[in-house]
CSV table of C-alpha atoms in Angstrom, one decimal:
chain,number,residue,atom,x,y,z
A,1477,MET,CA,-32.2,16.7,-13.1
A,1478,ARG,CA,-33.4,15.0,-10.1
A,1479,PHE,CA,-31.0,12.0,-8.1
A,1480,VAL,CA,-33.6,9.6,-8.9
A,1481,ASP,CA,-33.2,10.3,-12.5
A,1482,MET,CA,-29.5,10.1,-12.4
A,1483,ILE,CA,-29.5,6.7,-10.8
A,1484,GLU,CA,-31.9,5.5,-13.4
A,1485,LYS,CA,-29.6,7.1,-16.1
A,1486,LYS,CA,-26.7,5.1,-14.8
A,1487,ALA,CA,-28.5,2.0,-14.1
A,1488,ASP,CA,-29.5,2.0,-17.8
A,1489,GLY,CA,-25.8,2.4,-18.9
A,1490,GLY,CA,-25.7,6.1,-19.7
A,1491,GLU,CA,-22.7,8.2,-18.9
A,1492,LEU,CA,-23.3,11.1,-16.3
A,1493,SER,CA,-22.1,14.4,-17.1
A,1494,GLY,CA,-19.6,16.4,-14.9
A,1495,ASN,CA,-21.9,18.6,-13.3
A,1496,GLU,CA,-24.2,15.5,-12.4
A,1497,ILE,CA,-21.3,14.0,-10.7
A,1498,LEU,CA,-20.3,17.2,-8.8
A,1499,THR,CA,-24.1,17.4,-7.6
A,1500,MET,CA,-23.9,13.6,-6.4
A,1501,VAL,CA,-20.8,14.1,-4.6
A,1502,SER,CA,-21.6,17.5,-2.9
A,1503,GLY,CA,-25.1,16.5,-2.2
A,1504,PHE,CA,-24.0,13.1,-0.5
A,1505,VAL,CA,-21.4,15.1,1.6
A,1506,SER,CA,-23.8,17.5,2.5
A,1507,GLY,CA,-26.4,15.2,3.5
A,1508,GLU,CA,-28.9,16.4,0.8
A,1509,ILE,CA,-28.8,13.0,-0.8
A,1510,PRO,CA,-29.6,10.2,1.5
A,1511,ASP,CA,-27.7,7.0,2.2
A,1512,TYR,CA,-30.1,4.7,0.3
A,1513,GLN,CA,-30.1,6.9,-2.8
A,1514,MET,CA,-26.5,6.9,-3.0
A,1515,SER,CA,-26.4,3.1,-2.3
A,1516,ALA,CA,-28.6,2.7,-5.4
A,1517,MET,CA,-26.3,4.9,-7.5
A,1518,MET,CA,-23.0,3.0,-6.3
A,1519,MET,CA,-24.7,-0.5,-7.3
A,1520,ALA,CA,-25.5,1.0,-10.7
A,1521,ILE,CA,-22.0,2.1,-11.2
A,1522,ARG,CA,-20.6,-1.3,-9.7
A,1523,GLU,CA,-22.8,-3.0,-12.5
A,1524,LYS,CA,-22.5,-0.6,-15.5
A,1525,GLY,CA,-19.0,1.0,-15.0
A,1526,MET,CA,-18.0,4.3,-15.7
A,1527,THR,CA,-16.1,5.8,-18.6
A,1528,PRO,CA,-12.5,7.3,-18.1
A,1529,ARG,CA,-14.0,10.9,-18.2
A,1530,GLU,CA,-16.7,10.0,-15.7
A,1531,THR,CA,-14.1,8.5,-13.4
A,1532,GLY,CA,-11.9,11.4,-14.1
A,1533,GLN,CA,-14.8,13.7,-13.0
A,1534,LEU,CA,-15.7,11.8,-10.0
A,1535,THR,CA,-12.1,11.6,-8.5
A,1536,LEU,CA,-12.0,15.6,-9.0
A,1537,ALA,CA,-15.3,16.1,-7.3
A,1538,MET,CA,-14.0,13.8,-4.3
A,1539,MET,CA,-10.6,15.6,-4.0
A,1540,ASN,CA,-12.3,19.1,-4.1
A,1541,SER,CA,-14.6,17.9,-1.3
A,1542,GLY,CA,-12.4,19.0,1.6
A,1543,ASP,CA,-9.0,20.4,1.9
A,1544,VAL,CA,-6.5,20.2,-0.5
A,1545,ALA,CA,-2.7,20.4,0.6
A,1546,ASP,CA,-0.8,22.9,-1.3
A,1547,LEU,CA,2.8,21.7,-1.8
A,1548,SER,CA,3.6,24.2,-4.6
A,1549,ASP,CA,6.2,25.8,-2.5
A,1550,LEU,CA,8.4,22.8,-2.2
A,1551,PRO,CA,11.2,22.1,-4.7
A,1552,GLY,CA,10.8,20.0,-7.7
A,1553,ILE,CA,8.4,17.6,-8.5
A,1554,LYS,CA,6.3,16.4,-5.7
A,1555,LEU,CA,6.5,12.3,-5.6
A,1556,ASP,CA,4.2,10.0,-4.2
A,1557,LYS,CA,3.9,6.2,-3.9
A,1558,HIS,CA,0.6,3.9,-3.2
A,1559,SER,CA,0.2,0.4,-2.7
A,1560,THR,CA,-3.3,-1.3,-2.8
A,1561,GLY,CA,-2.3,-2.9,0.4
A,1562,GLY,CA,-0.7,-6.6,0.9
A,1563,VAL,CA,1.4,-8.6,3.5
A,1564,GLY,CA,4.7,-8.0,4.2
A,1565,ASP,CA,4.5,-4.8,1.9
A,1566,THR,CA,7.5,-2.8,3.6
A,1567,THR,CA,8.2,-0.7,0.5
A,1568,THR,CA,7.3,2.8,1.4
A,1569,LEU,CA,10.0,2.8,4.6
A,1570,ALA,CA,12.9,1.7,2.1
A,1571,VAL,CA,11.6,3.5,-1.2
A,1572,ALA,CA,10.8,6.9,0.0
A,1573,PRO,CA,14.5,7.6,1.7
A,1574,LEU,CA,16.2,6.0,-1.2
A,1575,VAL,CA,14.3,8.3,-3.5
A,1576,ALA,CA,15.1,11.5,-1.4
A,1577,ALA,CA,18.5,10.6,-1.1
A,1578,CYS,CA,18.7,10.6,-5.1
A,1579,GLY,CA,17.4,14.3,-5.1
A,1580,GLY,CA,13.8,13.5,-4.8
A,1581,THR,CA,10.9,15.4,-2.9
A,1582,VAL,CA,8.8,12.7,-1.3
A,1583,ALA,CA,5.6,14.1,0.6
A,1584,LYS,CA,3.9,11.2,1.4
A,1585,MET,CA,0.4,11.0,3.4
A,1586,SER,CA,-0.2,7.3,4.5
A,1587,GLY,CA,-2.9,5.2,6.4
A,1588,ARG,CA,-3.3,2.6,8.9
A,1589,GLY,CA,-3.5,-1.2,8.8
A,1590,LEU,CA,-6.9,-3.0,9.0
A,1591,GLY,CA,-7.8,-6.5,8.8
A,1592,HIS,CA,-5.0,-8.4,7.1
A,1593,THR,CA,-3.1,-5.5,5.6
A,1594,GLY,CA,-0.5,-3.5,7.5
A,1595,GLY,CA,-0.1,0.4,7.7
A,1596,THR,CA,2.8,2.5,7.1
A,1597,LEU,CA,1.8,4.9,10.0
A,1598,ASP,CA,1.5,1.8,12.7
A,1599,LYS,CA,5.4,0.7,11.5
A,1600,LEU,CA,6.3,4.2,11.9
A,1601,GLU,CA,4.8,4.4,15.4
A,1602,SER,CA,6.6,1.3,16.2
A,1603,ILE,CA,9.7,3.4,16.7
A,1604,PRO,CA,9.4,5.1,20.0
A,1605,GLY,CA,8.4,9.0,19.9
A,1606,THR,CA,8.1,8.9,16.2
A,1607,SER,CA,4.7,11.3,15.3
A,1608,VAL,CA,2.8,10.8,12.2
A,1609,GLU,CA,0.1,13.5,13.3
A,1610,ILE,CA,2.1,16.8,12.1
A,1611,SER,CA,0.8,19.7,10.6
A,1612,LEU,CA,0.8,20.6,7.3
A,1613,ASP,CA,3.4,23.4,7.9
A,1614,ARG,CA,5.5,21.1,10.0
A,1615,PHE,CA,5.3,18.4,7.5
A,1616,LYS,CA,6.6,20.5,4.4
A,1617,GLU,CA,9.4,22.1,6.7
A,1618,ILE,CA,10.7,18.5,7.1
A,1619,VAL,CA,10.4,17.7,3.6
A,1620,ARG,CA,12.1,21.0,2.6
A,1621,GLU,CA,15.0,19.8,5.1
A,1622,ASN,CA,15.4,16.5,4.4
A,1623,GLY,CA,13.6,15.4,1.0
A,1624,VAL,CA,11.2,13.1,2.7
A,1625,ALA,CA,8.6,12.5,5.2
A,1626,VAL,CA,5.4,10.3,5.9
A,1627,ILE,CA,2.6,11.5,7.9
A,1628,GLY,CA,-1.0,10.7,8.3
A,1629,GLN,CA,-4.1,12.1,6.2
A,1630,THR,CA,-5.6,15.3,7.7
A,1631,ALA,CA,-9.1,14.7,9.0
A,1632,ASP,CA,-10.6,17.0,6.3
A,1633,LEU,CA,-8.9,15.5,3.7
A,1634,VAL,CA,-11.5,14.2,0.8
A,1635,PRO,CA,-14.4,13.7,3.2
A,1636,ALA,CA,-16.6,12.3,0.4
A,1637,ASP,CA,-14.3,9.1,0.2
A,1638,LYS,CA,-14.9,8.5,3.8
A,1639,LYS,CA,-18.8,8.8,3.7
A,1640,MET,CA,-18.6,6.9,0.2
A,1641,TYR,CA,-16.2,4.3,1.6
A,1642,ALA,CA,-18.3,3.7,4.5
A,1643,LEU,CA,-21.7,3.1,2.6
A,1644,ARG,CA,-19.6,0.7,0.0
A,1645,ASP,CA,-18.4,-1.6,2.7
A,1646,VAL,CA,-22.0,-2.6,3.7
A,1647,THR,CA,-23.6,-2.3,0.1
A,1648,ALA,CA,-21.3,-4.8,-1.6
A,1649,THR,CA,-20.0,-2.1,-3.8
A,1650,VAL,CA,-16.3,-2.4,-2.5
A,1651,ARG,CA,-14.8,-4.0,-5.7
A,1652,SER,CA,-16.4,-1.7,-8.0
A,1653,ILE,CA,-12.8,-0.7,-10.1
A,1654,PRO,CA,-14.2,3.0,-10.5
A,1655,LEU,CA,-15.1,3.4,-7.2
A,1656,ILE,CA,-11.9,2.1,-6.1
A,1657,ALA,CA,-9.6,4.0,-8.5
A,1658,SER,CA,-11.3,7.2,-7.6
A,1659,SER,CA,-10.9,6.6,-3.9
A,1660,ILE,CA,-7.3,6.0,-4.0
A,1661,MET,CA,-6.4,8.7,-6.7
A,1662,SER,CA,-8.8,11.6,-5.0
A,1663,LYS,CA,-6.7,10.9,-1.7
A,1664,LYS,CA,-3.4,11.0,-3.6
A,1665,MET,CA,-4.4,14.3,-5.6
A,1666,ALA,CA,-5.7,16.0,-2.5
A,1667,SER,CA,-2.3,15.2,-0.9
A,1668,GLY,CA,-0.7,17.5,-3.1
A,1669,ALA,CA,1.4,15.0,-5.2
A,1670,ASP,CA,2.6,16.1,-8.9
A,1671,ALA,CA,3.7,12.4,-9.7
A,1672,ILE,CA,2.7,9.1,-8.4
A,1673,VAL,CA,3.9,5.5,-8.7
A,1674,LEU,CA,1.3,2.9,-7.7
A,1675,ASP,CA,1.9,-0.7,-6.6
A,1676,VAL,CA,-1.2,-2.6,-7.7
A,1677,LYS,CA,-1.2,-6.1,-5.9
A,1678,THR,CA,-2.7,-9.0,-7.2
A,1679,GLY,CA,-3.3,-12.3,-5.8
A,1680,SER,CA,-4.4,-14.2,-2.6
A,1681,GLY,CA,-3.2,-11.3,-0.4
A,1682,ALA,CA,-4.6,-8.7,-2.7
A,1683,PHE,CA,-7.8,-6.6,-3.2
A,1684,MET,CA,-7.5,-7.6,-6.8
A,1685,ARG,CA,-7.2,-11.2,-6.7
A,1686,GLU,CA,-7.3,-11.6,-10.7
A,1687,THR,CA,-4.7,-10.3,-12.6
A,1688,GLU,CA,-6.9,-8.9,-15.2
A,1689,ASP,CA,-8.7,-6.8,-12.6
A,1690,ALA,CA,-5.6,-5.6,-11.3
A,1691,PHE,CA,-4.5,-4.4,-14.8
A,1692,ARG,CA,-7.7,-2.8,-15.2
A,1693,LEU,CA,-7.4,-0.9,-12.0
A,1694,ALA,CA,-3.9,0.1,-12.8
A,1695,GLN,CA,-4.7,1.3,-16.3
A,1696,MET,CA,-8.0,3.2,-15.1
A,1697,MET,CA,-6.0,5.0,-12.5
A,1698,VAL,CA,-3.1,6.1,-15.0
A,1699,ASP,CA,-6.0,7.3,-17.3
A,1700,ILE,CA,-7.2,9.9,-14.3
A,1701,GLY,CA,-3.9,10.8,-13.6
A,1702,THR,CA,-3.5,11.9,-17.5
A,1703,LEU,CA,-7.0,13.5,-17.3
A,1704,THR,CA,-6.1,15.5,-14.4
A,1705,GLY,CA,-2.5,16.6,-15.3
A,1706,ARG,CA,-0.5,14.0,-13.2
A,1707,LYS,CA,2.1,12.0,-13.8
A,1708,VAL,CA,1.1,8.3,-12.9
A,1709,ARG,CA,2.6,5.1,-13.6
A,1710,ALA,CA,1.5,1.8,-12.0
A,1711,LEU,CA,3.1,-1.5,-11.8
A,1712,VAL,CA,1.1,-4.8,-11.1
A,1713,THR,CA,3.0,-7.0,-8.5
A,1714,ASP,CA,2.1,-10.1,-7.1
A,1715,MET,CA,0.8,-10.7,-3.8
A,1716,ASP,CA,0.2,-14.5,-3.8
A,1717,GLN,CA,2.8,-14.8,-0.9
A,1718,PRO,CA,4.2,-12.1,1.5
A,1719,LEU,CA,6.5,-9.4,-0.1
A,1720,GLY,CA,9.1,-9.5,2.7
A,1721,MET,CA,9.8,-12.2,4.9
A,1722,ALA,CA,8.6,-10.3,7.8
A,1723,ILE,CA,5.2,-9.6,8.7
A,1724,GLY,CA,4.3,-7.1,11.8
A,1725,ASN,CA,5.4,-3.6,12.4
A,1726,ALA,CA,8.6,-3.4,14.0
A,1727,LEU,CA,9.8,-6.6,12.3
A,1728,GLU,CA,8.9,-4.8,9.0
A,1729,VAL,CA,10.6,-1.6,10.1
A,1730,ARG,CA,13.9,-4.1,10.8
A,1731,GLU,CA,13.7,-5.4,7.4
A,1732,ALA,CA,13.4,-2.1,5.9
A,1733,VAL,CA,16.5,-1.1,7.7
A,1734,GLN,CA,18.2,-4.3,6.9
A,1735,LEU,CA,17.5,-3.5,3.0
A,1736,LEU,CA,18.7,0.0,3.3
A,1737,ALA,CA,22.1,-1.5,5.3
A,1738,GLY,CA,22.6,-3.9,2.2
A,1739,GLN,CA,22.2,-6.8,3.8
A,1740,ILE,CA,19.0,-8.1,1.7
A,1741,PRO,CA,20.3,-9.7,-1.6
A,1742,GLU,CA,19.1,-8.2,-4.7
A,1743,THR,CA,17.3,-11.4,-6.0
A,1744,ASP,CA,15.1,-10.9,-2.8
A,1745,PRO,CA,11.4,-9.9,-4.0
A,1746,LEU,CA,11.4,-7.2,-1.6
A,1747,PHE,CA,14.5,-5.7,-3.0
A,1748,ARG,CA,13.2,-6.1,-6.7
A,1749,VAL,CA,9.8,-4.6,-5.9
A,1750,CYS,CA,11.6,-1.6,-4.0
A,1751,ILE,CA,14.1,-1.1,-6.8
A,1752,LEU,CA,11.3,-1.2,-9.5
A,1753,LEU,CA,9.3,1.3,-7.7
A,1754,GLY,CA,12.1,3.6,-6.9
A,1755,VAL,CA,13.0,3.6,-10.7
A,1756,HIS,CA,9.9,4.7,-11.7
A,1757,MET,CA,9.5,7.5,-9.2
A,1758,LEU,CA,13.1,8.9,-10.3
A,1759,ILE,CA,12.2,8.7,-14.0
A,1760,ILE,CA,8.5,10.6,-13.6
A,1761,GLY,CA,10.5,12.9,-10.9
A,1762,GLU,CA,12.8,13.8,-14.1
A,1763,LEU,CA,15.7,12.7,-12.0
A,1764,ALA,CA,16.9,9.8,-14.2
A,1765,GLU,CA,16.8,9.6,-18.0
A,1766,ASN,CA,16.2,5.6,-18.0
A,1767,GLU,CA,15.7,2.6,-16.0
A,1768,GLU,CA,19.3,1.5,-16.1
A,1769,GLN,CA,20.2,4.9,-14.8
A,1770,ALA,CA,18.0,5.2,-12.2
A,1771,GLU,CA,18.4,1.6,-10.9
A,1772,GLU,CA,22.2,2.1,-10.4
A,1773,MET,CA,21.5,5.4,-8.5
A,1774,LEU,CA,19.1,3.6,-6.0
A,1775,LYS,CA,21.6,0.8,-5.5
A,1776,GLU,CA,24.5,3.5,-4.8
A,1777,LYS,CA,22.6,5.1,-2.3
A,1778,ILE,CA,22.3,1.6,-0.6
A,1779,ARG,CA,26.0,1.2,-0.8
A,1780,ASP,CA,27.0,4.7,0.4
A,1781,GLY,CA,24.4,4.4,3.1
A,1782,SER,CA,22.7,7.7,2.3
A,1783,GLY,CA,19.3,6.0,2.0
A,1784,LEU,CA,19.5,4.7,5.5
A,1785,LYS,CA,20.7,8.1,6.9
A,1786,LYS,CA,17.6,9.8,5.0
A,1787,LEU,CA,15.3,7.3,6.8
A,1788,LYS,CA,17.4,8.0,10.2
A,1789,GLU,CA,17.0,11.7,9.7
A,1790,MET,CA,13.4,11.4,9.0
A,1791,ILE,CA,12.5,9.5,12.3
A,1792,ARG,CA,14.8,12.2,14.1
A,1793,LEU,CA,12.8,15.2,12.5
A,1794,GLN,CA,9.3,13.3,13.2
A,1795,GLY,CA,10.1,13.3,16.9
A,1796,GLY,CA,11.2,9.6,16.9
A,1797,ASP,CA,14.7,8.0,18.5
A,1798,ASP,CA,16.5,7.8,15.6
A,1799,SER,CA,19.2,5.6,17.4
A,1800,TYR,CA,16.9,2.5,16.7
A,1801,ILE,CA,17.5,3.1,12.8
A,1802,ASP,CA,20.6,0.8,12.9
A,1803,PRO,CA,20.7,-2.9,12.2
A,1804,VAL,CA,21.7,-4.0,15.7
A,1805,LYS,CA,19.8,-1.4,18.0
A,1806,ILE,CA,16.5,-2.4,16.0
A,1807,GLU,CA,16.7,-5.9,17.7
A,1808,GLU,CA,15.4,-3.9,21.0
A,1809,LEU,CA,12.2,-3.3,19.2
A,1810,VAL,CA,11.3,-6.7,18.0
A,1811,ALA,CA,12.0,-8.4,21.5
A,1812,VAL,CA,9.1,-10.6,22.5
A,1813,LYS,CA,8.2,-13.1,25.4
A,1814,GLN,CA,8.7,-16.3,22.9
A,1815,LYS,CA,9.5,-17.5,19.4
A,1816,ILE,CA,7.5,-20.4,18.1
A,1817,ALA,CA,8.6,-22.4,14.8
A,1818,VAL,CA,5.9,-23.6,13.0
A,1819,ILE,CA,6.6,-27.2,11.4
A,1820,PRO,CA,4.7,-28.5,8.7
A,1821,ASP,CA,3.0,-32.0,9.6
A,1822,HIS,CA,5.2,-33.8,6.6
A,1823,PRO,CA,8.2,-32.3,4.4
A,1824,GLY,CA,7.7,-31.4,1.0
A,1825,TYR,CA,7.9,-28.4,-1.5
A,1826,VAL,CA,6.1,-25.3,-0.8
A,1827,ALA,CA,3.8,-25.5,-3.6
A,1828,GLY,CA,1.4,-22.3,-2.6
A,1829,MET,CA,0.4,-19.9,0.0
A,1830,ASN,CA,-2.6,-17.8,1.0
A,1831,ALA,CA,-1.3,-14.6,2.0
A,1832,GLU,CA,-4.6,-13.2,3.4
A,1833,MET,CA,-4.5,-16.0,5.8
A,1834,ILE,CA,-0.7,-15.3,6.7
A,1835,GLY,CA,-1.8,-11.4,7.0
A,1836,THR,CA,-4.7,-12.7,9.5
A,1837,ALA,CA,-2.6,-14.9,11.6
A,1838,ALA,CA,-0.2,-11.9,12.4
A,1839,GLN,CA,-3.1,-9.8,13.2
A,1840,MET,CA,-4.4,-12.5,15.8
A,1841,LEU,CA,-1.2,-12.4,17.2
A,1842,GLY,CA,-1.7,-8.6,17.7
A,1843,ALA,CA,-0.1,-7.1,15.0
A,1844,GLY,CA,-3.0,-5.9,13.2
A,1845,ARG,CA,-6.6,-4.6,13.5
A,1846,ALA,CA,-9.9,-6.3,13.2
A,1847,LYS,CA,-11.9,-3.1,13.6
A,1848,LYS,CA,-10.8,0.7,13.6
A,1849,GLY,CA,-9.5,1.7,17.1
A,1850,ASP,CA,-8.2,-1.8,18.3
A,1851,ALA,CA,-4.9,-1.5,20.2
A,1852,ILE,CA,-1.8,-3.1,18.2
A,1853,ASP,CA,1.7,-4.7,19.7
A,1854,PRO,CA,4.2,-3.2,17.3
A,1855,ALA,CA,6.8,-6.0,18.5
A,1856,VAL,CA,5.1,-9.1,17.3
A,1857,GLY,CA,4.4,-10.7,13.9
A,1858,ILE,CA,5.6,-13.6,11.8
A,1859,MET,CA,9.1,-14.1,10.4
A,1860,MET,CA,8.4,-16.5,7.0
A,1861,LYS,CA,11.3,-18.9,6.9
A,1862,CYS,CA,10.3,-20.2,3.2
A,1863,ARG,CA,9.1,-18.7,-0.2
A,1864,ASN,CA,6.8,-20.6,-3.0
A,1865,GLY,CA,9.0,-23.5,-4.4
A,1866,ASP,CA,11.0,-24.1,-1.6
A,1867,TYR,CA,11.4,-27.6,-0.4
A,1868,LEU,CA,11.0,-28.1,3.4
A,1869,ALA,CA,13.0,-31.1,4.7
A,1870,LYS,CA,11.7,-32.7,7.8
A,1871,GLY,CA,11.8,-30.5,10.9
A,1872,LYS,CA,12.4,-27.2,8.8
A,1873,ALA,CA,9.8,-24.3,9.6
A,1874,ILE,CA,7.5,-22.6,7.8
A,1875,CYS,CA,7.7,-19.5,9.8
A,1876,THR,CA,8.8,-18.4,13.5
A,1877,LEU,CA,5.8,-16.7,15.3
A,1878,HIS,CA,7.0,-13.6,17.5
A,1879,VAL,CA,4.6,-13.7,20.6
A,1880,ASN,CA,3.8,-11.8,23.7
A,1881,ASP,CA,0.0,-13.1,23.8
A,1882,ASP,CA,-0.8,-16.4,23.3
A,1883,ARG,CA,-4.4,-16.3,23.7
A,1884,TYR,CA,-5.0,-17.5,20.0
A,1885,LEU,CA,-1.5,-19.1,19.8
A,1886,ASN,CA,-2.7,-22.8,18.7
A,1887,GLU,CA,-5.4,-21.1,16.2
A,1888,VAL,CA,-2.6,-19.1,14.7
A,1889,ILE,CA,-0.4,-22.3,14.4
A,1890,GLU,CA,-3.3,-24.0,12.8
A,1891,LEU,CA,-3.8,-21.2,10.4
A,1892,MET,CA,-0.2,-21.2,9.4
A,1893,LYS,CA,-0.4,-24.7,8.5
A,1894,LYS,CA,-3.7,-24.3,6.4
A,1895,ALA,CA,-2.3,-21.1,4.9
A,1896,VAL,CA,1.2,-22.9,3.5
A,1897,THR,CA,0.5,-25.7,1.1
A,1898,ILE,CA,3.2,-28.3,1.4
A,1899,SER,CA,3.2,-30.7,-1.5
A,1900,ASP,CA,5.4,-33.9,-3.2
A,1901,GLN,CA,5.7,-31.6,-6.1
A,1902,PRO,CA,6.5,-27.8,-6.7
A,1903,GLY,CA,3.7,-25.5,-7.6
A,1904,GLU,CA,3.3,-23.1,-10.0
A,1905,THR,CA,5.9,-20.1,-9.8
A,1906,ARG,CA,4.2,-16.9,-10.5
A,1907,PRO,CA,6.2,-13.9,-11.6
A,1908,MET,CA,7.1,-11.1,-9.1
A,1909,ILE,CA,6.5,-8.3,-11.3
A,1910,HIS,CA,3.1,-8.7,-13.7
A,1911,GLY,CA,3.7,-5.7,-15.9
A,1912,VAL,CA,4.1,-2.0,-15.7
A,1913,VAL,CA,1.1,0.3,-16.9
A,1914,THR,CA,2.6,4.2,-18.3
A,1915,GLU,CA,0.7,7.0,-19.8
A,1916,ASN,CA,2.0,5.6,-23.1
A,1917,THR,CA,0.4,2.1,-22.9
A,1918,ASN,CA,-3.1,1.2,-23.3
A,1919,TYR,CA,-4.2,-1.9,-21.2
A,1920,ARG,CA,-7.7,-3.1,-22.2
């Protein structure tokens, strides 16, 4: 069948065969299928959708378009977690060491931040000397020795995704749920993971603004995992406000260290999400029989300091100065020229936040990138001083800006005031955890 016939078939709502999907992916990667035809196909997919079988076949074709990491010689079930992106989302730096401390094998390949979302690799590189560009062999050595390592994805991993995403970005097809699901899952599977816990964000700072769409994406990724022989669970969590109080690279590392050192209360949203992610990693990794047992295991690793020790050792093995993995020493990494409190124009309740605006404000201070290749300042960012529902008395700050370059300072102050709505009445409080999708659920 000609590719133009395949485009017409999908545009008419038809289901593509496995061979047709393989032809599409391999042809696009090789250059045989031109951009304009692939653009038409992706628009047809956005409009007509894909069945779970089609999405699974697309994921496998993308996964096999380049290198696939073989982690079979590592002990146990190889565990991974993935967040769909958010603001103040510091979970990997806390969860991965905790799960490793509980006996898990956490071999994680992560990405960099772009736009209003932060990247785990950028956070790690805020610790002097830490390398995330490590060979696969050295990566496996570190995981074998310490139970956890976090590195960047290799250049030859899933080239189909790189080409397809570049095209989606300029053809208004980014928000297609089958294309999002296959993009995420192809990279996770090519990274060698046996079991994956997904944190699917929903709200103003998330890719999926609507909760219904977040659940649809979560279900599709769990279905892909089931169809391809992986264990996958997905949490749908809230991103209508920053998850942690810190937004910025070294600031978020400090918050993760504080969590592992037992300095963040168990009622804190970041603590709750980290524990829940860890719970499901332990369960699908067959390291705990139920949620209660898994939660107690994780909390014990905070109490006895072994989670913090795992993070410290990971940094050392990846070439970093592990002395900074200390609640006191790490203050040196967040030192800035000035700290500026943002005071609202009038007292009142925090009735809502726009998390995307807050992430953009941190980016404008130098904590993030507007485009690939932009330099970042690891020390700068924002420390929030409130959460939704809090009452701010006269003179109480929304946040503190950590500033080295004040070029956009006035714009950032105004953006923060706009991002946080102050009202005479408290706004609606959204749940932090919207739900969990497992292989035994069927969210439709």
